[in-house]
C-alpha cells in the first residue's frame, strides 16, 4: 500500500511539473497573434482577406522601446487570397511587456486591444 501511495505521489508531482511547463514562447505568441487576427478578419480593411493563407512567415527584430515596457516586433510574410493573388507584407507589431506575459497592443492592421 505504501509503495502504491508513493508511486501515485511521484506521478502526481510529475504531472504538475509537466502541466506548468506548457507556456508558449514570445515568438510562438507573435505567430499565433498574426494568424488569429488575419483568420478573424481584423485585417480585411487593410486588404488582407479573412482566412488568407500565410506563407513564409518570419519574425524580424524584436526591439524593446527604451524604458516604456513596449516592444516593437518586425514581421515579414506573404499572404495569398482565395483567387491566388499573393502579396508580400513587411510590417510591425507592438507589445507591452507585463513581466512574464506580453500583451499585443497594435498589429499592422486595424485592431483595438481595449476590446479584448
XYZ file of C-alpha atoms in Angstrom:
116
model
C 0.000 0.000 0.000
C 2.837 2.407 0.871
C 4.515 1.647 -2.440
C 1.330 2.465 -4.354
C 0.839 5.733 -2.449
C 4.435 6.719 -3.063
C 4.130 5.927 -6.778
C 0.923 7.948 -7.045
C 2.571 10.941 -5.365
C 5.545 10.768 -7.729
C 3.240 10.560 -10.759
C 1.093 13.439 -9.478
C 4.193 15.582 -8.889
C 5.476 14.779 -12.387
C 2.115 15.701 -13.958
C 2.051 19.028 -12.113
C 5.579 19.876 -13.285
C 4.776 18.956 -16.894
C 1.497 20.899 -16.943
C 3.161 24.039 -15.554
C 5.791 23.929 -18.299
C 3.318 24.429 -21.194
C 3.992 28.203 -21.504
C 4.473 29.286 -25.112
C 7.444 31.392 -26.160
C 7.101 35.031 -27.167
C 7.841 34.099 -30.789
C 5.067 31.486 -30.711
C 2.695 34.100 -29.271
C 3.575 36.567 -32.059
C 2.938 33.938 -34.726
C -0.312 32.879 -33.072
C -1.494 36.506 -32.823
C -0.843 37.183 -36.523
C -2.563 34.000 -37.705
C -5.565 34.528 -35.390
C -6.107 38.179 -36.300
C -5.942 37.529 -40.049
C -8.201 34.455 -39.757
C -10.677 36.507 -37.690
C -10.901 39.216 -40.327
C -9.214 42.051 -38.405
C -7.141 42.936 -41.462
C -9.886 42.927 -44.121
C -9.981 46.741 -44.074
C -6.281 46.680 -44.955
C -6.785 44.404 -47.971
C -5.846 41.130 -46.266
C -8.927 38.931 -46.685
C -10.283 36.860 -43.840
C -8.769 33.360 -43.877
C -5.996 34.369 -46.308
C -3.189 31.818 -46.465
C 0.007 32.995 -44.772
C 3.317 31.738 -46.174
C 6.994 32.371 -45.445
C 6.237 33.895 -42.026
C 9.357 35.417 -40.457
C 9.786 37.351 -37.256
C 12.448 40.002 -37.662
C 13.969 42.190 -34.990
C 12.361 42.249 -31.563
C 13.289 45.619 -30.072
C 12.425 46.952 -26.606
C 11.493 50.644 -26.803
C 13.532 52.321 -24.076
C 12.094 52.036 -20.568
C 8.480 52.185 -21.750
C 7.830 48.456 -21.377
C 6.811 48.335 -25.035
C 8.360 46.003 -27.599
C 8.478 46.592 -31.361
C 8.341 43.422 -33.473
C 9.233 43.421 -37.184
C 7.359 40.913 -39.372
C 7.637 39.678 -42.931
C 5.342 37.219 -44.713
C 3.315 36.524 -47.852
C -0.473 36.268 -47.981
C -2.476 34.533 -50.687
C -6.182 35.237 -51.149
C -8.847 32.841 -52.478
C -8.149 33.965 -56.078
C -4.472 33.040 -55.748
C -3.229 36.634 -55.604
C -0.115 36.832 -53.472
C 1.130 39.896 -51.624
C 4.365 40.381 -49.675
C 3.857 42.072 -46.293
C 6.566 43.814 -44.261
C 5.053 45.334 -41.131
C 5.425 45.669 -37.371
C 3.529 44.916 -34.200
C 3.659 46.478 -30.758
C 3.554 44.563 -27.473
C 3.502 45.581 -23.830
C 5.870 43.663 -21.572
C 3.988 42.713 -18.405
C 6.657 40.672 -16.617
C 6.320 37.096 -17.809
C 3.455 37.989 -20.154
C 3.378 40.103 -23.294
C 0.154 41.812 -24.411
C -0.402 42.766 -28.041
C -1.173 46.483 -28.281
C -1.050 47.083 -32.025
C -0.950 44.963 -35.131
C -0.209 46.266 -38.620
C -3.927 46.413 -39.426
C -6.951 47.916 -37.674
C -7.045 46.475 -34.145
C -8.093 47.852 -30.771
C -6.622 45.935 -27.840
C -9.130 47.577 -25.473
C -11.921 45.449 -26.992
C -10.195 42.246 -25.895
